[in-house]
Amino acid sequence: LLLLFLVHHGIIAYSGIVMAVDRSKFRTCDQTSFCRRHRLNVETNSATTNRPRAYQVLPESIQFRNTEEEEEEKVVGVADNTNTKAWSGIFSILSKQGNGTHSSLRRPKPTMTALLSPTTASSEDTPNFRLSLSWTLHGVVRVQVTELLQQRWTAEELVLTEMKEDDANPKLLLLEQLSPEELQPYIMAAVAASSSTDAANFMGIKHITDETVPTVTLIQFHPFQLFLFTFSEEENVSKPLVSINSRQLFQFEHLRKKEETSTTTTAQRRRTTSENSEDRHHGKEIVDYGEDGLAVYADGTREEAQHDEEEDEEEHRALSEQEEGGGMWEESFHTHVDSKPFGPTAVSVDISFPSSQHLYGLPEHASSLVLKPTIGPSRHYSEPYRLYNLDVFEYELDEPMALYGAIPLLVSVTESSTTVGVFYFNPTETFVDVSYDDASAASTHWISESGILDLFLLPGPTPRHVYKQYATLTGYQVLPPMFALGYHQCRWNYRDEKDVKDVHGHFEELDYPYDVLWLDIEHTDGKRYFTWDANAFPTPTAMQDALWSQGRRMVTIIDPHIKVDNGYRIHKDATKLGYYIKDSSGKKDYDGWCWPGSSSYLDFTSAKVRDWWAEQFRYDLYKGSTPHLFTWNDMNEPSVFNGPEVSMQKDLLNIDGIEHRQWHNLYGMLFHRATHEGLIKRNVGENIRSFVLSRSFFSGSQKYGAIWTGDNKAEWSHLVIAAPMLLSLNVGALSFVGADVGGFFGDPDAELMTRWMQAGAYQPFFRGH
């Protein structure tokens, strides 16, 4: 506990760190055009040039809807720009869970809508946006900003839970508009002394529910800001729990058509970068790639990692000079070109916590539990926290670099010990700057490549309330089978059935408790998942039964990359059905490189593909599987050894023609989901819990199984970082988590292994790997 306290507060550092990751493989904010455009000055935490345009709410456009009315568009009240009493002071919505829900959405229709408009005219064609607010029975406030003329793809059906009707317990959701007199204390607590305090420029909605304490949502019209308060009967109102756009950093790059200004096509640019790649490999024939993304050559040599940061920056500058519009319409990274057919579509906003100096969440990062400042004079890091699921080989510690999973959930603890959360629902690549000022206020700046602005404010006021509110959106942690709480023994790789028998026998001989034995990729027939190596594992059913006879189970690995082999049933069927992710043209199945070599990747954003994948776990299809065999999902970020940042190109398309950039961070969770559903469905008519471990995750992954922190090292520093990393996952509502005991890379000495086993026994998921 003392060690955790010291690390949490940054009193001790992570000693013994070995600089192993090839940082040149992974982009920084400055190497990412949308982040480069939107981020503030790292030294001053301010917009020195090109300050974002301010927006205003048009009061005359405000509408309220009553979800109980039969007519969907029934207007309860319409605001007037000069008269804040234009609609009734109190209105209520009798709302059963599920009432008034969009057929295609998982939440009720918005309670309030309005137009957001630029405060100043511009020569640029900047449209208005739609602002929507919703309040729920559990106290959650949803704030959305979307385009009016274009509808962007969203992931509601893939992430948010279904709302279930509860006829036995209808509850009253009461919303009350505050009078100008009632507004005044909240206005004074919200805005700076120099700002206007005229009540006509504000609207306040009191939200009353049996689930939590009443709250007040305060909206400032010009310029647009939104504040969330705990309701107070006193004249002196405390600071807001959360404020949105108080620094006026909201930006929304609307969809537009590209103006052709260059004769150089994406195809030509891809040929140029391909030629540069050949120069980088000095004409050598590539026969394989490693998980680090480095090439393996026919002469037996390997590509050397690049650690020259000056060379990296020079290469990046050269590529940037070739990009049109500073990477807005096309962007290059090393040998990869992102075509960006829809142009710049980034969204950014500032979210502040005026009563807090302690922010938590945003997993996954190899960093402290409390989030450290990333911008301004007192910054600990110079890069923002990055949320973009990646296979980072031999990751470094005390870094905001992206890792295997992403949960855009931020939790704040205020001066008065009130807990409040913000769920930033956007699965596209996102950077988050964190800063703390001297006035006991914490501020964050969120920058996403695409999507919409979709915020769920979780008012708490306790951790229990926050996580109940979050669970109503993304689901609860699935209960694991009892055996999964024991010790798991794994390595890369147990070679054959004799090896399995010997390992099991030694555990028995030592009377050492363990519950599960794991097999990695080498157990398959040439990395063809759902198969067994007939020479090494000729009798898999008998092997599993032997373990089960002494109360043990087995886990085998199944990854999302499918070997391109027309004699392989999984690949043959998936190709015939058209279930693979497509290239940027939408005409050809995408081909990337992973453990089997040339591989295709299933489109798990599609329900029919997930259902088909779940069927593959049937005992008659997965030959050699038994009810005692469970599953490990790895490499599901997704990992592509020869792709940009060891992942997929962003302009690839799913079956519905949606770009990979829109759903990248969902891929691992959806693969995890389909596998979990397969292990449930294989036991027809039985209620048997599944067990699936996943490396990649997003909000909602808690519904499908366990998560671990990936490929760590056999070093004391990785034992130290395990606790804050796992607690950060807990903050992200992932409870069944663990770090590999002993470290994956390298060999621990006896002292380190002993201490790690002692610490690991307190992890919910306890595996030596």
Short mmCIF file of N, CA, C and O in Angstrom, two decimals, residues 241-350:
data_model
loop_
_atom_site.label_atom_id
_atom_site.label_comp_id
_atom_site.label_asym_id
_atom_site.label_seq_id
_atom_site.Cartn_x
_atom_site.Cartn_y
_atom_site.Cartn_z
N LEU A 241 -19.84 21.39 -10.73
CA LEU A 241 -19.16 20.10 -10.76
C LEU A 241 -18.38 19.95 -12.06
O LEU A 241 -17.25 19.46 -12.07
N VAL A 242 -19.01 20.36 -13.15
CA VAL A 242 -18.43 20.24 -14.49
C VAL A 242 -18.81 21.48 -15.29
O VAL A 242 -19.91 22.00 -15.14
N SER A 243 -17.90 21.93 -16.14
CA SER A 243 -18.25 22.98 -17.10
C SER A 243 -17.78 22.55 -18.48
O SER A 243 -16.71 21.94 -18.62
N ILE A 244 -18.59 22.83 -19.48
CA ILE A 244 -18.29 22.47 -20.86
C ILE A 244 -18.13 23.75 -21.67
O ILE A 244 -18.98 24.64 -21.62
N ASN A 245 -17.01 23.84 -22.38
CA ASN A 245 -16.71 24.96 -23.27
C ASN A 245 -16.51 26.27 -22.53
O ASN A 245 -16.69 27.34 -23.10
N SER A 246 -16.10 26.21 -21.27
CA SER A 246 -15.84 27.46 -20.54
C SER A 246 -14.60 28.16 -21.07
O SER A 246 -14.43 29.37 -20.86
N ARG A 247 -13.73 27.44 -21.79
CA ARG A 247 -12.54 28.05 -22.39
C ARG A 247 -12.75 28.33 -23.88
O ARG A 247 -11.81 28.73 -24.57
N GLN A 248 -13.96 28.07 -24.37
CA GLN A 248 -14.33 28.34 -25.75
C GLN A 248 -13.42 27.61 -26.75
O GLN A 248 -12.98 28.18 -27.76
N LEU A 249 -13.18 26.33 -26.48
CA LEU A 249 -12.34 25.52 -27.37
C LEU A 249 -13.15 24.57 -28.23
O LEU A 249 -12.58 23.75 -28.95
N PHE A 250 -14.47 24.68 -28.18
CA PHE A 250 -15.32 23.81 -29.00
C PHE A 250 -15.07 24.07 -30.48
O PHE A 250 -15.09 25.22 -30.95
N GLN A 251 -14.80 23.01 -31.23
CA GLN A 251 -14.66 23.07 -32.68
C GLN A 251 -15.31 21.83 -33.28
O GLN A 251 -15.24 20.75 -32.71
N PHE A 252 -15.91 21.99 -34.44
CA PHE A 252 -16.58 20.88 -35.11
C PHE A 252 -16.35 21.07 -36.61
O PHE A 252 -16.95 21.94 -37.23
N GLU A 253 -15.46 20.27 -37.18
CA GLU A 253 -15.15 20.39 -38.60
C GLU A 253 -16.23 19.68 -39.40
O GLU A 253 -16.33 18.45 -39.39
N HIS A 254 -17.05 20.45 -40.08
CA HIS A 254 -18.20 19.89 -40.78
C HIS A 254 -17.77 19.18 -42.05
O HIS A 254 -16.73 19.48 -42.66
N LEU A 255 -18.58 18.23 -42.49
CA LEU A 255 -18.32 17.51 -43.72
C LEU A 255 -18.42 18.46 -44.91
O LEU A 255 -19.30 19.32 -44.95
N ARG A 256 -17.53 18.30 -45.86
CA ARG A 256 -17.52 19.18 -47.02
C ARG A 256 -16.90 18.45 -48.20
O ARG A 256 -16.28 17.39 -48.03
N LYS A 257 -17.05 19.01 -49.38
CA LYS A 257 -16.47 18.41 -50.56
C LYS A 257 -15.06 18.97 -50.78
O LYS A 257 -14.80 20.13 -50.52
N LYS A 258 -14.21 18.10 -51.29
CA LYS A 258 -12.83 18.51 -51.56
C LYS A 258 -12.76 19.32 -52.84
O LYS A 258 -13.36 18.97 -53.85
N GLU A 259 -12.03 20.45 -52.78
CA GLU A 259 -11.76 21.24 -53.97
C GLU A 259 -10.44 20.75 -54.56
O GLU A 259 -9.40 20.78 -53.90
N GLU A 260 -10.49 20.27 -55.76
CA GLU A 260 -9.30 19.70 -56.39
C GLU A 260 -8.28 20.81 -56.66
O GLU A 260 -8.51 21.69 -57.47
N THR A 261 -7.15 20.75 -55.96
CA THR A 261 -6.11 21.76 -56.14
C THR A 261 -4.79 21.14 -56.57
O THR A 261 -3.82 21.85 -56.80
N SER A 262 -4.76 19.82 -56.66
CA SER A 262 -3.51 19.16 -57.01
C SER A 262 -3.77 18.06 -58.02
O SER A 262 -4.82 17.43 -58.01
N THR A 263 -2.80 17.82 -58.89
CA THR A 263 -2.94 16.75 -59.88
C THR A 263 -2.36 15.45 -59.36
O THR A 263 -2.50 14.42 -60.00
N THR A 264 -1.72 15.48 -58.19
CA THR A 264 -1.15 14.27 -57.62
C THR A 264 -2.24 13.47 -56.91
O THR A 264 -2.88 13.96 -55.99
N THR A 265 -2.47 12.24 -57.34
CA THR A 265 -3.52 11.42 -56.75
C THR A 265 -3.00 10.64 -55.56
O THR A 265 -1.78 10.50 -55.36
N THR A 266 -3.93 10.12 -54.77
CA THR A 266 -3.54 9.28 -53.64
C THR A 266 -2.79 8.05 -54.12
O THR A 266 -1.81 7.63 -53.50
N ALA A 267 -3.23 7.48 -55.23
CA ALA A 267 -2.55 6.29 -55.76
C ALA A 267 -1.10 6.61 -56.11
O ALA A 267 -0.18 5.83 -55.83
N GLN A 268 -0.88 7.80 -56.74
CA GLN A 268 0.48 8.20 -57.07
C GLN A 268 1.32 8.39 -55.82
O GLN A 268 2.48 8.00 -55.76
N ARG A 269 0.70 9.01 -54.81
CA ARG A 269 1.44 9.25 -53.57
C ARG A 269 1.76 7.94 -52.86
O ARG A 269 2.82 7.78 -52.26
N ARG A 270 0.83 6.98 -52.97
CA ARG A 270 1.10 5.67 -52.37
C ARG A 270 2.25 4.97 -53.09
O ARG A 270 3.05 4.28 -52.48
N ARG A 271 2.34 5.16 -54.42
CA ARG A 271 3.46 4.58 -55.15
C ARG A 271 4.77 5.20 -54.70
O ARG A 271 5.79 4.53 -54.54
N THR A 272 4.75 6.52 -54.47
CA THR A 272 5.96 7.22 -54.02
C THR A 272 6.41 6.71 -52.66
O THR A 272 7.59 6.43 -52.44
N THR A 273 5.46 6.58 -51.75
CA THR A 273 5.83 6.10 -50.41
C THR A 273 6.26 4.65 -50.45
O THR A 273 7.11 4.22 -49.68
N SER A 274 5.70 3.87 -51.39
CA SER A 274 6.13 2.48 -51.55
C SER A 274 7.58 2.43 -52.03
O SER A 274 8.37 1.60 -51.59
N GLU A 275 7.94 3.35 -52.94
CA GLU A 275 9.33 3.41 -53.41
C GLU A 275 10.26 3.81 -52.26
O GLU A 275 11.36 3.28 -52.13
N ASN A 276 9.79 4.73 -51.41
CA ASN A 276 10.60 5.11 -50.24
C ASN A 276 10.79 3.92 -49.32
O ASN A 276 11.84 3.75 -48.70
N SER A 277 9.75 3.08 -49.22
CA SER A 277 9.84 1.89 -48.37
C SER A 277 10.90 0.94 -48.90
O SER A 277 11.67 0.36 -48.14
N GLU A 278 10.93 0.77 -50.24
CA GLU A 278 11.93 -0.11 -50.82
C GLU A 278 13.34 0.40 -50.52
O GLU A 278 14.26 -0.38 -50.25
N ASP A 279 13.51 1.75 -50.55
CA ASP A 279 14.81 2.32 -50.20
C ASP A 279 15.15 1.99 -48.75
O ASP A 279 16.29 1.67 -48.42
N ARG A 280 14.15 2.07 -47.88
CA ARG A 280 14.37 1.80 -46.45
C ARG A 280 14.82 0.36 -46.23
O ARG A 280 15.59 0.08 -45.30
N HIS A 281 14.34 -0.56 -47.07
CA HIS A 281 14.71 -1.98 -46.93
C HIS A 281 15.90 -2.36 -47.79
O HIS A 281 16.27 -3.54 -47.85
N HIS A 282 16.48 -1.37 -48.48
CA HIS A 282 17.69 -1.58 -49.29
C HIS A 282 17.51 -2.71 -50.29
O HIS A 282 18.46 -3.47 -50.57
N GLY A 283 16.31 -2.83 -50.84
CA GLY A 283 16.06 -3.81 -51.88
C GLY A 283 15.95 -5.25 -51.40
O GLY A 283 15.81 -6.18 -52.21
N LYS A 284 15.99 -5.48 -50.10
CA LYS A 284 15.91 -6.85 -49.58
C LYS A 284 14.48 -7.38 -49.68
O LYS A 284 13.50 -6.64 -49.56
N GLU A 285 14.37 -8.70 -49.86
CA GLU A 285 13.06 -9.34 -49.96
C GLU A 285 12.49 -9.55 -48.55
O GLU A 285 13.15 -10.14 -47.69
N ILE A 286 11.27 -9.07 -48.35
CA ILE A 286 10.60 -9.23 -47.06
C ILE A 286 9.83 -10.54 -47.06
O ILE A 286 9.02 -10.80 -47.95
N VAL A 287 10.07 -11.38 -46.04
CA VAL A 287 9.37 -12.67 -45.95
C VAL A 287 8.46 -12.73 -44.73
O VAL A 287 7.63 -13.64 -44.63
N ASP A 288 8.60 -11.78 -43.80
CA ASP A 288 7.77 -11.82 -42.59
C ASP A 288 7.88 -10.47 -41.89
O ASP A 288 8.71 -9.62 -42.24
N TYR A 289 7.00 -10.28 -40.91
CA TYR A 289 7.07 -9.12 -40.03
C TYR A 289 6.95 -9.61 -38.59
O TYR A 289 6.26 -10.59 -38.30
N GLY A 290 7.61 -8.90 -37.66
CA GLY A 290 7.47 -9.21 -36.25
C GLY A 290 6.39 -8.36 -35.63
O GLY A 290 5.87 -7.43 -36.24
N GLU A 291 6.04 -8.68 -34.37
CA GLU A 291 5.00 -7.91 -33.67
C GLU A 291 5.43 -6.47 -33.45
O GLU A 291 4.60 -5.59 -33.23
N ASP A 292 6.75 -6.22 -33.50
CA ASP A 292 7.26 -4.86 -33.38
C ASP A 292 7.11 -4.07 -34.68
O ASP A 292 7.49 -2.91 -34.76
N GLY A 293 6.54 -4.71 -35.74
CA GLY A 293 6.33 -4.04 -37.02
C GLY A 293 7.55 -3.99 -37.89
O GLY A 293 7.51 -3.41 -38.98
N LEU A 294 8.65 -4.62 -37.47
CA LEU A 294 9.89 -4.60 -38.24
C LEU A 294 9.94 -5.80 -39.19
O LEU A 294 9.49 -6.90 -38.87
N ALA A 295 10.49 -5.58 -40.37
CA ALA A 295 10.53 -6.60 -41.41
C ALA A 295 11.57 -7.67 -41.11
O ALA A 295 12.62 -7.41 -40.51
N VAL A 296 11.28 -8.88 -41.57
CA VAL A 296 12.22 -10.00 -41.56
C VAL A 296 12.55 -10.31 -43.01
O VAL A 296 11.65 -10.48 -43.84
N TYR A 297 13.85 -10.39 -43.34
CA TYR A 297 14.28 -10.52 -44.73
C TYR A 297 14.62 -11.96 -45.09
O TYR A 297 14.89 -12.80 -44.23
N ALA A 298 14.64 -12.23 -46.39
CA ALA A 298 14.91 -13.58 -46.89
C ALA A 298 16.31 -14.07 -46.51
O ALA A 298 16.53 -15.28 -46.39
N ASP A 299 17.26 -13.14 -46.31
CA ASP A 299 18.62 -13.55 -45.95
C ASP A 299 18.78 -13.82 -44.46
O ASP A 299 19.90 -14.06 -43.98
N GLY A 300 17.67 -13.78 -43.70
CA GLY A 300 17.71 -14.09 -42.28
C GLY A 300 17.93 -12.90 -41.37
O GLY A 300 17.85 -13.02 -40.15
N THR A 301 18.19 -11.72 -41.95
CA THR A 301 18.39 -10.52 -41.14
C THR A 301 17.05 -9.84 -40.86
O THR A 301 16.04 -10.17 -41.47
N ARG A 302 17.08 -8.88 -39.93
CA ARG A 302 15.87 -8.15 -39.57
C ARG A 302 16.09 -6.65 -39.77
O ARG A 302 17.22 -6.16 -39.67
N GLU A 303 15.01 -5.97 -40.03
CA GLU A 303 15.06 -4.51 -40.10
C GLU A 303 15.43 -3.96 -38.73
O GLU A 303 14.95 -4.46 -37.69
N GLU A 304 16.28 -2.95 -38.72
CA GLU A 304 16.70 -2.36 -37.45
C GLU A 304 15.73 -1.27 -37.02
O GLU A 304 15.23 -0.50 -37.84
N ALA A 305 15.45 -1.23 -35.71
CA ALA A 305 14.56 -0.20 -35.17
C ALA A 305 15.20 1.17 -35.33
O ALA A 305 16.42 1.32 -35.23
N GLN A 306 14.36 2.17 -35.61
CA GLN A 306 14.84 3.55 -35.77
C GLN A 306 14.63 4.32 -34.48
O GLN A 306 13.50 4.43 -34.02
N HIS A 307 15.71 4.82 -33.89
CA HIS A 307 15.59 5.55 -32.63
C HIS A 307 16.09 6.99 -32.75
O HIS A 307 16.25 7.68 -31.75
N ASP A 308 16.36 7.45 -33.97
CA ASP A 308 16.86 8.80 -34.19
C ASP A 308 15.67 9.75 -34.31
O ASP A 308 15.03 9.83 -35.35
N GLU A 309 15.35 10.47 -33.23
CA GLU A 309 14.18 11.35 -33.22
C GLU A 309 14.33 12.49 -34.22
O GLU A 309 13.35 12.93 -34.82
N GLU A 310 15.57 12.98 -34.43
CA GLU A 310 15.77 14.06 -35.40
C GLU A 310 15.46 13.57 -36.81
O GLU A 310 14.84 14.28 -37.61
N GLU A 311 15.88 12.34 -37.13
CA GLU A 311 15.56 11.77 -38.44
C GLU A 311 14.05 11.61 -38.60
O GLU A 311 13.49 11.86 -39.65
N ASP A 312 13.39 11.15 -37.53
CA ASP A 312 11.94 10.99 -37.58
C ASP A 312 11.26 12.31 -37.87
O ASP A 312 10.34 12.39 -38.69
N GLU A 313 11.68 13.36 -37.17
CA GLU A 313 11.07 14.67 -37.37
C GLU A 313 11.34 15.19 -38.78
O GLU A 313 10.47 15.80 -39.41
N GLU A 314 12.57 14.94 -39.29
CA GLU A 314 12.90 15.39 -40.65
C GLU A 314 12.02 14.67 -41.67
O GLU A 314 11.51 15.28 -42.61
N GLU A 315 11.84 13.35 -41.48
CA GLU A 315 10.98 12.59 -42.38
C GLU A 315 9.55 13.10 -42.30
O GLU A 315 8.88 13.27 -43.33
N HIS A 316 9.09 13.38 -41.10
CA HIS A 316 7.72 13.86 -40.92
C HIS A 316 7.53 15.22 -41.59
O HIS A 316 6.51 15.46 -42.24
N ARG A 317 8.51 16.11 -41.47
CA ARG A 317 8.40 17.42 -42.11
C ARG A 317 8.34 17.27 -43.62
O ARG A 317 7.58 17.96 -44.31
N ALA A 318 9.15 16.34 -44.15
CA ALA A 318 9.15 16.12 -45.60
C ALA A 318 7.79 15.61 -46.07
O ALA A 318 7.28 16.04 -47.10
N LEU A 319 7.20 14.69 -45.32
CA LEU A 319 5.88 14.17 -45.69
C LEU A 319 4.82 15.26 -45.56
O LEU A 319 3.92 15.35 -46.39
N SER A 320 4.93 16.10 -44.53
CA SER A 320 3.94 17.15 -44.31
C SER A 320 3.94 18.15 -45.46
O SER A 320 2.89 18.68 -45.83
N GLU A 321 5.12 18.41 -46.02
CA GLU A 321 5.20 19.35 -47.14
C GLU A 321 4.46 18.82 -48.36
O GLU A 321 3.98 19.57 -49.19
N GLN A 322 4.37 17.48 -48.48
CA GLN A 322 3.67 16.88 -49.61
C GLN A 322 2.16 16.85 -49.40
O GLN A 322 1.40 16.71 -50.36
N GLU A 323 1.72 16.93 -48.16
CA GLU A 323 0.30 16.80 -47.86
C GLU A 323 -0.46 18.06 -48.24
O GLU A 323 0.01 19.19 -48.03
N GLU A 324 -1.66 17.85 -48.76
CA GLU A 324 -2.49 18.98 -49.13
C GLU A 324 -3.23 19.51 -47.91
O GLU A 324 -3.80 18.75 -47.15
N GLY A 325 -3.20 20.83 -47.72
CA GLY A 325 -3.94 21.43 -46.63
C GLY A 325 -3.48 20.99 -45.27
O GLY A 325 -4.29 20.86 -44.35
N GLY A 326 -2.18 20.73 -45.11
CA GLY A 326 -1.67 20.35 -43.80
C GLY A 326 -2.22 19.03 -43.30
O GLY A 326 -2.39 18.83 -42.10
N GLY A 327 -2.49 18.11 -44.19
CA GLY A 327 -3.00 16.80 -43.81
C GLY A 327 -4.50 16.74 -43.64
O GLY A 327 -5.03 15.75 -43.15
N MET A 328 -5.20 17.79 -44.05
CA MET A 328 -6.66 17.80 -43.89
C MET A 328 -7.34 16.86 -44.87
O MET A 328 -8.38 16.26 -44.56
N TRP A 329 -6.76 16.72 -46.06
CA TRP A 329 -7.40 15.92 -47.10
C TRP A 329 -6.62 14.65 -47.43
O TRP A 329 -7.13 13.77 -48.12
N GLU A 330 -5.41 14.58 -46.96
CA GLU A 330 -4.59 13.40 -47.16
C GLU A 330 -3.42 13.48 -46.19
O GLU A 330 -2.90 14.56 -45.94
N GLU A 331 -3.01 12.34 -45.66
CA GLU A 331 -1.98 12.37 -44.64
C GLU A 331 -1.08 11.15 -44.77
O GLU A 331 -1.56 10.05 -45.06
N SER A 332 0.22 11.35 -44.56
CA SER A 332 1.18 10.26 -44.67
C SER A 332 1.89 10.04 -43.35
O SER A 332 2.16 10.98 -42.60
N PHE A 333 2.20 8.78 -43.08
CA PHE A 333 3.04 8.43 -41.93
C PHE A 333 3.94 7.29 -42.37
O PHE A 333 3.47 6.19 -42.67
N HIS A 334 5.25 7.58 -42.45
CA HIS A 334 6.21 6.64 -43.01
C HIS A 334 5.77 6.24 -44.42
O HIS A 334 5.59 7.09 -45.27
N THR A 335 5.54 4.96 -44.65
CA THR A 335 5.21 4.50 -46.00
C THR A 335 3.71 4.41 -46.24
O THR A 335 3.28 3.91 -47.29
N HIS A 336 2.91 4.88 -45.31
CA HIS A 336 1.46 4.71 -45.40
C HIS A 336 0.78 6.04 -45.71
O HIS A 336 1.13 7.09 -45.15
N VAL A 337 -0.21 5.99 -46.60
CA VAL A 337 -0.96 7.17 -46.99
C VAL A 337 -2.43 6.98 -46.62
O VAL A 337 -3.04 5.98 -46.98
N ASP A 338 -2.98 7.94 -45.90
CA ASP A 338 -4.39 7.94 -45.53
C ASP A 338 -5.12 8.87 -46.50
O ASP A 338 -4.86 10.07 -46.54
N SER A 339 -6.04 8.32 -47.30
CA SER A 339 -6.65 9.08 -48.39
C SER A 339 -7.65 10.13 -47.93
O SER A 339 -7.92 11.10 -48.63
N LYS A 340 -8.27 9.97 -46.76
CA LYS A 340 -9.22 10.94 -46.20
C LYS A 340 -10.25 11.43 -47.23
O LYS A 340 -10.32 12.63 -47.52
N PRO A 341 -11.07 10.54 -47.77
CA PRO A 341 -12.02 10.96 -48.81
C PRO A 341 -13.07 11.94 -48.33
O PRO A 341 -13.67 12.64 -49.14
N PHE A 342 -13.29 12.01 -47.00
CA PHE A 342 -14.29 12.94 -46.47
C PHE A 342 -13.67 14.18 -45.84
O PHE A 342 -14.36 14.97 -45.20
N GLY A 343 -12.35 14.32 -45.99
CA GLY A 343 -11.69 15.52 -45.51
C GLY A 343 -11.59 15.60 -44.00
O GLY A 343 -11.71 14.60 -43.28
N PRO A 344 -11.36 16.81 -43.47
CA PRO A 344 -11.21 16.99 -42.02
C PRO A 344 -12.58 16.92 -41.31
O PRO A 344 -13.51 17.62 -41.70
N THR A 345 -12.68 16.09 -40.30
CA THR A 345 -13.96 15.91 -39.60
C THR A 345 -13.75 15.91 -38.08
O THR A 345 -14.51 15.28 -37.35
N ALA A 346 -12.73 16.61 -37.61
CA ALA A 346 -12.38 16.55 -36.19
C ALA A 346 -13.39 17.30 -35.32
O ALA A 346 -14.08 18.22 -35.77
N VAL A 347 -13.44 16.88 -34.07
CA VAL A 347 -14.29 17.50 -33.04
C VAL A 347 -13.43 17.72 -31.80
O VAL A 347 -12.64 16.85 -31.43
N SER A 348 -13.57 18.87 -31.17
CA SER A 348 -12.81 19.12 -29.94
C SER A 348 -13.62 20.01 -29.01
O SER A 348 -14.49 20.78 -29.44
N VAL A 349 -13.33 19.88 -27.72
CA VAL A 349 -14.05 20.66 -26.70
C VAL A 349 -13.24 20.63 -25.41
O VAL A 349 -12.47 19.69 -25.16
N ASP A 350 -13.40 21.67 -24.60
CA ASP A 350 -12.79 21.67 -23.28
C ASP A 350 -13.84 21.30 -22.23
O ASP A 350 -15.00 21.73 -22.31
#
